[in-house]
CSV table of C-alpha atoms in Angstrom, one decimal:
chain,number,residue,atom,x,y,z
A,16,MET,CA,11.3,-17.9,5.1
A,17,ARG,CA,9.1,-14.9,4.6
A,18,LEU,CA,6.9,-15.1,1.5
A,19,PRO,CA,6.5,-12.0,-0.7
A,20,SER,CA,3.3,-10.1,0.0
A,21,SER,CA,3.3,-7.4,-2.6
A,22,LEU,CA,0.5,-7.2,-5.1
A,23,ARG,CA,2.9,-8.0,-7.9
A,24,TRP,CA,3.9,-11.3,-6.5
A,25,LYS,CA,0.4,-12.2,-5.3
A,26,ILE,CA,-0.9,-11.8,-8.9
A,27,ALA,CA,2.0,-13.7,-10.3
A,28,MET,CA,1.7,-16.5,-7.8
A,29,THR,CA,-2.1,-16.7,-8.4
A,30,THR,CA,-1.7,-16.8,-12.1
A,31,THR,CA,1.0,-19.5,-11.9
A,32,ALA,CA,-1.2,-21.6,-9.5
A,33,VAL,CA,-4.2,-21.3,-11.9
A,34,CYS,CA,-1.9,-22.3,-14.8
A,35,CYS,CA,-0.5,-25.2,-13.0
A,36,THR,CA,-4.0,-26.4,-12.0
A,37,VAL,CA,-5.2,-26.1,-15.6
A,38,ALA,CA,-2.1,-27.8,-16.9
A,39,ALA,CA,-2.5,-30.7,-14.4
A,40,VAL,CA,-6.1,-31.2,-15.3
A,41,LEU,CA,-5.4,-31.1,-19.1
A,42,GLY,CA,-2.4,-33.4,-18.5
A,43,VAL,CA,-4.5,-36.0,-16.8
A,44,LEU,CA,-7.1,-35.8,-19.5
A,45,VAL,CA,-4.5,-36.1,-22.3
A,46,HIS,CA,-2.8,-39.0,-20.5
A,47,ASN,CA,-6.0,-40.9,-20.1
A,48,VAL,CA,-7.0,-40.4,-23.8
A,49,VAL,CA,-3.6,-41.3,-25.1
A,50,ALA,CA,-3.2,-44.3,-22.8
A,51,GLU,CA,-6.6,-45.5,-23.8
A,52,GLN,CA,-5.7,-45.3,-27.4
A,53,VAL,CA,-2.3,-46.9,-27.1
A,54,VAL,CA,-3.5,-49.7,-24.8
A,55,GLY,CA,-6.5,-50.2,-27.1
A,56,GLU,CA,-4.2,-50.8,-30.1
A,57,VAL,CA,-2.3,-53.4,-28.1
A,58,ARG,CA,-5.5,-55.1,-27.1
A,59,LYS,CA,-6.6,-55.2,-30.7
A,60,ASP,CA,-3.3,-56.8,-31.6
A,61,VAL,CA,-3.5,-59.4,-28.9
A,62,GLY,CA,-7.2,-60.0,-29.7
A,63,ARG,CA,-6.3,-60.8,-33.3
A,64,GLU,CA,-3.6,-63.2,-32.1
A,65,LEU,CA,-6.1,-64.9,-29.9
A,66,ASP,CA,-8.6,-65.2,-32.7
A,67,TYR,CA,-6.0,-66.8,-34.9
A,68,ALA,CA,-4.9,-69.1,-32.1
A,69,LEU,CA,-8.5,-70.3,-31.5
A,70,SER,CA,-9.0,-70.9,-35.2
A,71,GLN,CA,-5.8,-72.9,-35.4
A,72,TYR,CA,-6.9,-74.8,-32.2
A,73,GLN,CA,-9.9,-76.1,-34.0
A,74,TYR,CA,-7.6,-77.6,-36.6
A,75,GLY,CA,-5.3,-79.0,-33.9
A,76,THR,CA,-2.4,-76.8,-34.9
A,77,ALA,CA,-2.5,-74.1,-32.2
A,78,HIS,CA,0.5,-75.6,-30.5
A,79,GLY,CA,2.6,-74.3,-33.3
A,80,VAL,CA,1.6,-70.7,-32.9
A,81,ALA,CA,4.3,-68.6,-31.1
A,82,GLY,CA,3.2,-67.1,-27.8
A,83,THR,CA,0.3,-69.5,-27.3
A,84,ALA,CA,-0.3,-72.0,-24.6
A,85,LEU,CA,-3.1,-74.0,-22.9
A,86,ASP,CA,-3.6,-73.1,-19.2
A,87,PRO,CA,-0.2,-71.5,-18.7
A,88,PRO,CA,0.6,-71.2,-15.0
A,89,GLU,CA,1.4,-67.5,-15.3
A,90,LEU,CA,-2.1,-66.6,-16.7
A,91,PRO,CA,-3.6,-64.0,-14.4
A,92,ARG,CA,-6.3,-65.3,-12.1
A,93,PRO,CA,-9.0,-62.8,-13.1
A,94,LEU,CA,-8.5,-63.7,-16.8
A,95,ARG,CA,-8.6,-67.5,-15.9
A,96,GLU,CA,-11.9,-67.0,-14.0
A,97,LEU,CA,-13.3,-65.1,-17.0
A,98,VAL,CA,-12.5,-67.9,-19.4
A,99,ALA,CA,-14.0,-70.4,-16.9
A,100,ARG,CA,-17.3,-68.6,-17.5
A,101,GLY,CA,-17.0,-69.1,-21.2
A,102,LYS,CA,-15.8,-65.6,-22.1
A,103,THR,CA,-12.7,-64.1,-23.7
A,104,GLY,CA,-10.7,-61.2,-22.4
A,105,SER,CA,-7.4,-59.5,-22.1
A,106,MET,CA,-5.3,-57.8,-19.4
A,107,VAL,CA,-1.7,-56.8,-18.6
A,108,GLY,CA,0.4,-59.2,-16.6
A,109,GLU,CA,3.8,-60.9,-16.6
A,110,GLN,CA,5.3,-63.8,-18.3
A,111,ASP,CA,8.8,-65.0,-17.4
A,112,GLY,CA,9.2,-61.8,-15.3
A,113,LYS,CA,8.5,-59.5,-18.3
A,114,PRO,CA,5.4,-57.4,-18.8
A,115,VAL,CA,3.0,-58.8,-21.4
A,116,MET,CA,-0.5,-58.3,-22.6
A,117,TRP,CA,-2.5,-61.5,-22.0
A,118,ALA,CA,-5.6,-62.6,-24.0
A,119,ALA,CA,-7.4,-65.9,-23.3
A,120,GLY,CA,-10.5,-67.7,-24.4
A,121,PRO,CA,-12.2,-71.1,-23.8
A,122,ALA,CA,-11.0,-74.1,-25.6
A,123,ASP,CA,-12.6,-77.5,-24.6
A,124,GLY,CA,-12.9,-76.4,-21.0
A,125,GLN,CA,-9.4,-75.1,-20.9
A,126,ALA,CA,-8.0,-71.6,-21.3
A,127,LEU,CA,-6.2,-71.0,-24.5
A,128,ALA,CA,-3.9,-68.0,-23.9
A,129,VAL,CA,-1.7,-65.8,-26.0
A,130,TRP,CA,0.6,-63.0,-25.1
A,131,ILE,CA,2.6,-60.2,-26.7
A,132,PRO,CA,5.3,-58.0,-25.2
A,133,TYR,CA,4.1,-54.9,-23.3
A,134,ALA,CA,7.4,-53.3,-22.2
A,135,GLY,CA,7.6,-51.1,-25.3
A,136,THR,CA,4.1,-49.8,-24.7
A,137,ARG,CA,5.0,-48.9,-21.1
A,138,HIS,CA,8.0,-47.0,-22.3
A,139,ARG,CA,5.9,-45.2,-24.8
A,140,LEU,CA,3.4,-44.2,-22.2
A,141,ARG,CA,6.2,-43.0,-19.9
A,142,ASP,CA,7.6,-40.9,-22.8
A,143,ILE,CA,4.2,-39.4,-23.4
A,144,ASP,CA,3.8,-38.6,-19.7
A,145,ALA,CA,7.3,-37.0,-19.6
A,146,ALA,CA,6.4,-34.9,-22.7
A,147,ILE,CA,3.1,-33.8,-21.0
A,148,LEU,CA,5.0,-32.9,-17.8
A,149,VAL,CA,7.7,-30.9,-19.6
A,150,SER,CA,5.0,-29.0,-21.7
A,151,ALA,CA,3.1,-28.2,-18.5
A,152,LEU,CA,6.2,-26.9,-16.7
A,153,LEU,CA,7.2,-24.8,-19.7
A,154,ALA,CA,3.7,-23.4,-20.0
A,155,ALA,CA,3.6,-22.6,-16.2
A,156,GLY,CA,7.0,-20.9,-16.5
A,157,VAL,CA,5.9,-18.8,-19.4
A,158,VAL,CA,2.7,-17.8,-17.7
A,159,ALA,CA,4.6,-17.1,-14.5
A,160,LEU,CA,7.0,-14.7,-16.3
A,161,ALA,CA,4.1,-13.1,-18.1
A,162,GLY,CA,2.2,-12.7,-14.9
A,163,VAL,CA,5.2,-11.1,-13.1
A,164,PHE,CA,5.7,-8.7,-16.1
A,165,PHE,CA,2.1,-7.6,-16.3
A,166,ALA,CA,1.6,-7.6,-12.5
A,167,GLY,CA,4.7,-5.5,-12.2
A,168,ARG,CA,3.3,-2.9,-14.5
A,169,ILE,CA,0.0,-2.8,-12.5
A,170,SER,CA,1.9,-2.8,-9.2
A,171,ARG,CA,4.2,0.1,-10.4
A,172,ARG,CA,1.2,2.2,-11.5
A,173,LEU,CA,-0.6,1.5,-8.2
A,174,ALA,CA,2.5,2.3,-6.2
A,175,THR,CA,2.9,5.6,-8.2
A,176,THR,CA,-0.8,6.4,-7.5
A,177,ALA,CA,-0.3,5.6,-3.8
A,178,ALA,CA,2.8,7.8,-3.5
A,179,VAL,CA,1.0,10.7,-5.1
A,180,ALA,CA,-1.9,10.2,-2.7
A,181,ARG,CA,0.5,10.3,0.3
A,182,ARG,CA,2.0,13.5,-1.1
A,183,ILE,CA,-1.4,15.1,-1.4
A,184,SER,CA,-2.3,14.0,2.2
A,185,ALA,CA,1.0,15.6,3.3
A,186,GLY,CA,-0.1,18.9,1.8
A,187,ASP,CA,1.5,18.8,-1.7
A,188,LEU,CA,-1.6,19.7,-3.7
A,189,ASP,CA,0.5,20.1,-6.9
A,190,ALA,CA,1.2,16.4,-7.0
A,191,ARG,CA,-0.4,14.6,-9.9
A,192,VAL,CA,-0.2,11.0,-11.2
A,193,GLY,CA,-0.4,12.2,-14.8
A,194,PHE,CA,-1.3,8.8,-16.5
A,195,PRO,CA,-2.3,9.4,-20.1
A,196,ALA,CA,-6.0,9.2,-20.8
A,197,GLY,CA,-5.6,6.4,-23.4
A,198,GLY,CA,-3.0,7.7,-25.9
A,199,GLU,CA,-3.6,8.2,-29.5
A,200,ASP,CA,-4.9,4.7,-30.1
A,201,PRO,CA,-8.7,4.9,-30.1
A,202,ARG,CA,-8.9,1.2,-29.2
A,203,ARG,CA,-6.9,1.9,-25.9
A,204,SER,CA,-9.0,4.9,-25.2
A,205,ARG,CA,-12.2,2.8,-25.4
A,206,SER,CA,-10.7,0.0,-23.4
A,207,ARG,CA,-11.4,-0.2,-19.6
A,208,ASP,CA,-8.3,0.5,-17.4
A,209,GLU,CA,-9.3,0.6,-13.7
A,210,VAL,CA,-5.8,1.7,-12.6
A,211,ARG,CA,-5.9,4.6,-15.0
A,212,ASP,CA,-9.5,5.5,-13.8
A,213,VAL,CA,-8.3,5.6,-10.2
A,214,ALA,CA,-5.3,7.8,-11.1
A,215,ARG,CA,-7.5,10.2,-13.0
A,216,ALA,CA,-10.0,10.3,-10.2
A,217,LEU,CA,-7.2,11.1,-7.7
A,218,ASP,CA,-5.8,13.8,-10.0
A,219,SER,CA,-9.3,15.3,-10.4
A,220,MET,CA,-9.9,15.2,-6.6
A,221,ALA,CA,-6.5,16.9,-6.0
A,222,ALA,CA,-7.3,19.6,-8.5
A,223,SER,CA,-10.7,20.2,-7.0
A,224,LEU,CA,-9.3,20.3,-3.5
A,225,GLN,CA,-6.5,22.6,-4.6
A,226,GLY,CA,-9.0,24.9,-6.3
A,227,ARG,CA,-11.2,25.1,-3.2
A,228,LEU,CA,-8.3,25.7,-0.9
A,229,GLU,CA,-7.0,28.5,-3.1
A,230,ALA,CA,-10.4,30.0,-3.2
A,231,GLU,CA,-10.5,29.8,0.6
A,232,LYS,CA,-7.1,31.4,0.9
A,233,ARG,CA,-8.2,34.2,-1.4
A,234,PHE,CA,-11.4,34.7,0.5
A,235,THR,CA,-9.6,34.8,3.8
A,236,ALA,CA,-7.0,37.3,2.5
A,237,ASP,CA,-9.7,39.5,0.9
A,238,VAL,CA,-11.9,39.6,4.0
A,239,ALA,CA,-8.9,40.4,6.2
A,240,HIS,CA,-7.8,43.2,3.9
A,241,GLU,CA,-11.3,44.6,3.7
A,242,LEU,CA,-11.7,44.5,7.5
A,243,ARG,CA,-8.4,46.1,8.2
A,244,THR,CA,-9.2,49.7,7.2
A,245,PRO,CA,-12.7,50.0,8.9
A,246,LEU,CA,-11.2,48.4,12.0
A,247,THR,CA,-8.4,51.0,12.1
A,248,CYS,CA,-11.0,53.7,11.7
A,249,SER,CA,-13.2,52.2,14.4
A,250,LEU,CA,-10.3,52.0,16.9
A,251,ALA,CA,-9.5,55.7,16.2
A,252,ALA,CA,-13.2,56.6,16.7
A,253,ALA,CA,-13.5,54.6,19.9
A,254,ALA,CA,-10.5,56.5,21.3
A,255,LEU,CA,-12.7,59.7,21.2
A,256,LEU,CA,-15.4,58.2,23.3
A,257,PRO,CA,-15.8,59.4,26.9
A,258,GLU,CA,-14.0,57.3,29.5
A,259,GLY,CA,-16.1,54.6,31.1
A,260,ARG,CA,-17.1,51.0,30.9
A,261,PRO,CA,-18.8,51.2,27.5
A,262,LYS,CA,-15.5,52.5,26.0
A,263,GLU,CA,-13.5,49.7,27.6
A,264,MET,CA,-15.8,47.1,26.3
A,265,ILE,CA,-15.8,48.5,22.7
A,266,ASN,CA,-12.0,48.9,22.7
A,267,ASP,CA,-11.6,45.4,24.0
A,268,ARG,CA,-13.7,43.8,21.3
A,269,LEU,CA,-12.2,46.0,18.6
A,270,LYS,CA,-8.7,45.1,19.6
A,271,ALA,CA,-9.6,41.4,19.6
A,272,LEU,CA,-11.1,41.8,16.1
A,273,HIS,CA,-8.1,43.7,15.0
A,274,LEU,CA,-5.7,40.9,16.3
A,275,LEU,CA,-7.8,38.3,14.5
A,276,THR,CA,-7.6,40.3,11.3
A,277,GLU,CA,-3.8,40.5,11.6
A,278,ASP,CA,-3.6,36.8,12.3
A,279,LEU,CA,-5.7,36.1,9.2
A,280,LEU,CA,-3.4,38.3,7.1
A,281,GLU,CA,-0.3,36.6,8.5
A,282,ILE,CA,-1.8,33.1,7.7
A,283,SER,CA,-2.7,34.3,4.2
A,284,ARG,CA,0.9,35.4,3.6
A,285,LEU,CA,2.2,32.1,5.0
A,286,ASP,CA,-0.2,30.1,2.8
A,287,SER,CA,0.9,32.0,-0.3
A,288,GLY,CA,4.5,30.9,0.2
A,289,VAL,CA,5.8,34.5,-0.2
A,290,GLU,CA,7.3,34.7,3.3
A,291,ARG,CA,11.1,34.6,3.4
A,292,ALA,CA,13.2,34.3,6.6
A,293,ASP,CA,15.7,37.0,7.4
A,294,LEU,CA,18.4,34.7,8.8
A,295,ALA,CA,21.0,35.8,11.3
A,296,ARG,CA,23.2,34.2,14.0
A,297,VAL,CA,21.2,34.1,17.3
A,298,GLU,CA,22.1,32.8,20.7
A,299,LEU,CA,19.1,30.5,21.2
A,300,GLY,CA,19.1,30.7,25.1
A,301,ARG,CA,19.1,34.5,25.2
A,302,ALA,CA,16.5,34.7,22.4
A,303,VAL,CA,14.2,32.4,24.3
A,304,GLU,CA,14.6,34.4,27.5
A,305,ARG,CA,13.7,37.6,25.7
A,306,ALA,CA,10.7,36.1,24.1
A,307,VAL,CA,9.4,34.7,27.4
A,308,ALA,CA,10.0,38.1,29.1
A,309,SER,CA,8.0,39.9,26.4
A,310,THR,CA,4.9,37.8,27.1
A,311,ARG,CA,4.8,39.0,30.8
A,312,LEU,CA,3.7,35.5,31.8
A,313,THR,CA,5.1,33.5,34.7
A,314,VAL,CA,7.3,31.0,32.9
A,315,SER,CA,10.2,28.9,34.2
A,316,VAL,CA,13.1,28.9,31.7
A,317,ARG,CA,16.0,26.4,31.8
A,318,ILE,CA,19.0,26.6,29.6
A,319,LEU,CA,20.5,23.0,29.7
A,320,ARG,CA,22.9,23.6,26.8
A,321,ASP,CA,23.0,26.8,24.8
A,322,ALA,CA,23.6,27.0,21.1
A,323,VAL,CA,24.1,29.6,18.4
A,324,VAL,CA,21.7,29.1,15.5
A,325,LEU,CA,21.1,30.7,12.2
A,326,THR,CA,17.4,31.8,12.3
A,327,ASP,CA,15.0,34.7,12.0
A,328,ARG,CA,14.7,36.1,15.5
A,329,ARG,CA,11.4,37.9,14.8
A,330,ARG,CA,9.7,34.8,13.6
A,331,LEU,CA,11.2,32.7,16.4
A,332,ASP,CA,9.8,35.2,18.9
A,333,ARG,CA,6.4,34.9,17.2
A,334,ILE,CA,6.5,31.1,17.5
A,335,LEU,CA,7.5,31.2,21.2
A,336,THR,CA,5.0,33.9,22.1
A,337,ASN,CA,2.1,32.1,20.4
A,338,LEU,CA,3.0,28.8,22.1
A,339,LEU,CA,3.2,30.4,25.6
A,340,VAL,CA,0.0,32.4,25.1
A,341,ASN,CA,-1.8,29.2,24.0
A,342,ALA,CA,-0.4,27.3,27.0
A,343,ASP,CA,-1.5,30.0,29.4
A,344,LYS,CA,-4.9,30.2,27.8
A,345,HIS,CA,-5.7,26.5,27.5
A,346,GLY,CA,-3.3,24.8,29.9
A,347,ARG,CA,-2.4,25.2,33.6
A,348,PRO,CA,0.6,26.5,35.4
A,349,PRO,CA,3.5,26.0,35.8
A,350,LEU,CA,4.6,26.9,32.3
A,351,GLU,CA,8.1,25.6,31.5
A,352,VAL,CA,10.5,26.3,28.6
A,353,SER,CA,13.8,24.4,28.3
A,354,VAL,CA,16.7,24.8,25.8
A,355,GLU,CA,19.0,21.9,25.0
A,356,GLY,CA,21.2,22.6,22.1
A,357,PRO,CA,19.0,23.2,19.0
A,358,VAL,CA,15.9,21.8,20.8
A,359,VAL,CA,13.4,24.1,22.5
A,360,THR,CA,10.6,22.5,24.6
A,361,VAL,CA,7.5,24.4,25.8
A,362,ARG,CA,5.3,22.6,28.4
A,363,ASP,CA,2.3,23.3,30.6
A,364,HIS,CA,0.5,21.1,33.1
A,365,GLY,CA,-3.0,21.3,31.8
A,366,PRO,CA,-5.2,18.6,30.1
A,367,GLY,CA,-2.8,18.3,27.2
A,368,TYR,CA,-3.4,18.4,23.4
A,369,PRO,CA,-6.3,16.4,21.9
A,370,ALA,CA,-5.4,13.3,20.0
A,371,GLU,CA,-6.5,14.7,16.7
A,372,LEU,CA,-4.1,17.7,17.0
A,373,ILE,CA,-1.2,15.4,17.8
A,374,GLU,CA,-2.0,13.2,14.8
A,375,GLN,CA,-3.1,15.8,12.2
A,376,GLY,CA,-1.4,19.0,13.4
A,377,PRO,CA,-3.1,22.4,14.0
A,378,ARG,CA,-6.3,23.3,12.2
A,379,ARG,CA,-7.8,26.7,11.9
A,380,PHE,CA,-10.4,27.9,14.3
A,381,ARG,CA,-10.5,24.7,16.4
A,382,THR,CA,-11.4,25.9,19.8
A,383,GLY,CA,-11.5,24.4,23.2
A,384,ASP,CA,-14.4,22.2,24.3
A,385,PRO,CA,-14.8,20.7,27.7
A,386,GLY,CA,-16.0,17.5,26.1
A,387,ARG,CA,-13.1,17.3,23.7
A,388,GLY,CA,-10.1,18.5,25.8
A,389,ARG,CA,-7.7,21.3,24.9
A,390,GLY,CA,-8.3,23.3,21.8
A,391,HIS,CA,-6.7,26.1,19.8
A,392,GLY,CA,-7.6,28.9,17.4
A,393,LEU,CA,-5.2,30.5,14.9
A,394,GLY,CA,-2.2,30.7,17.2
A,395,LEU,CA,-0.9,27.2,16.6
A,396,THR,CA,-1.7,27.4,12.9
A,397,ILE,CA,0.6,30.5,12.7
A,398,VAL,CA,3.2,28.6,14.8
A,399,ALA,CA,3.2,25.7,12.2
A,400,GLY,CA,3.4,28.2,9.3
A,401,GLN,CA,6.3,30.2,10.7
A,402,ALA,CA,8.1,26.9,11.7
A,403,ALA,CA,7.9,25.8,8.1
A,404,VAL,CA,9.4,29.1,6.9
A,405,LEU,CA,12.4,28.6,9.3
A,406,GLU,CA,12.6,24.8,8.5
A,407,ILE,CA,12.0,24.0,12.2
A,408,ALA,CA,10.7,20.5,13.0
A,409,LEU,CA,7.6,21.0,15.1
A,410,GLY,CA,6.2,18.3,17.4
A,411,PHE,CA,3.1,18.1,19.5
A,412,SER,CA,2.7,15.6,22.3
A,413,ASN,CA,1.5,15.1,25.9
A,414,ALA,CA,3.7,14.4,28.9
A,415,PRO,CA,3.2,11.1,30.7
A,416,ASP,CA,2.2,13.0,33.9
A,417,GLY,CA,-0.1,15.4,32.1
A,418,GLY,CA,0.3,18.6,30.2
A,419,ALA,CA,0.9,19.6,26.6
A,420,VAL,CA,4.5,19.5,25.2
A,421,THR,CA,5.6,21.3,22.1
A,422,THR,CA,9.1,20.6,20.7
A,423,LEU,CA,11.0,22.9,18.3
A,424,ARG,CA,14.0,21.3,16.7
A,425,LEU,CA,16.1,23.6,14.6
A,426,PRO,CA,18.0,22.1,11.6
A,427,VAL,CA,21.3,20.6,12.8
A,428,GLY,CA,23.2,22.0,9.9
A,429,ARG,CA,22.5,25.5,10.9
A,430,LEU,CA,24.0,25.6,14.3
A,431,THR,CA,27.3,25.7,16.3
A,432,ASP,CA,27.8,25.2,20.0
A,433,ALA,CA,27.9,28.5,21.9
A,434,SER,CA,31.3,29.1,23.5
């Protein structure tokens, strides 16, 4: 049997265990105090009977007192030895098979003993113990239910906070816990609520992170827009330079900077969420072949099973082109593309993707480093953004025999088999 391991049950079980422990300790203390009082009363009664019997013995009439005898055979041995030393005492024993309270004292070298019934006292003590046990169980049950209730409230609030944290880590920066700051009751607002503090700290962190990312997006878009015009003018001016190596170098750098600016503008549009797909029915195999041909790279294309999908061909071309260019730049040949139904796989035979990319996805401006393995710039970031617009599941992994593998899985509800 598997025990529950949630925080709710842990708190409830801990509270119940503490309650049971406290109830057991208090029950033992109450039992001892009550037993001492009850038994003390019986000892006083039997003591008075013994005093009366001893006084009557002096007058020679003790034999007429009920429950009195000289040296009775059933007198407990410890009590008999105590009387032999000239002392009086009392203890619980039996007489004719029934529990009695014995009391004995010295009388002319003999033990004058009296006894009174003790069965009623034992029943009384048992009733008291039963009442203590029932009270302890009821208290433990009430505390357990209260513990489950209050622990459930704490657990639900923590679960809500954890769910919001997971949404934020997945990219939903609009997610908030939204616990009230303390309500209208000033006493609640002044009281310490650690769960509420954690939730408010998480909301504050998400708002701060969202603000910084929005500022970063605005800055990227503004920079790209500001660079676009002077770069266009620079490219036009460079075209007027005399032919030669300096012109080639300038044009090469200006074109690279122009492509970077266009990529930044595209990422800004993707980040803003304004991009909308222009969907149409497309034969996936043929679209992949055309996209591969447009790159002018040496790529092996295999159509294992074609399919007709509803997608945006221009955006799909952009995704495939970026993947193949990235594979050619950071991987090693041969480059392979396969189509099997709605799934497109792009693979190279290079060092593969770094572990952080596989776990976290593409990050902007992460470049290759010999000490860290394969890298990437903005290409894979654009791939991820365009795939999100087309609702394509994007997966990054490494092949067992080496090489980076990128998988595009189009939504199943958007396709039919090609005839």
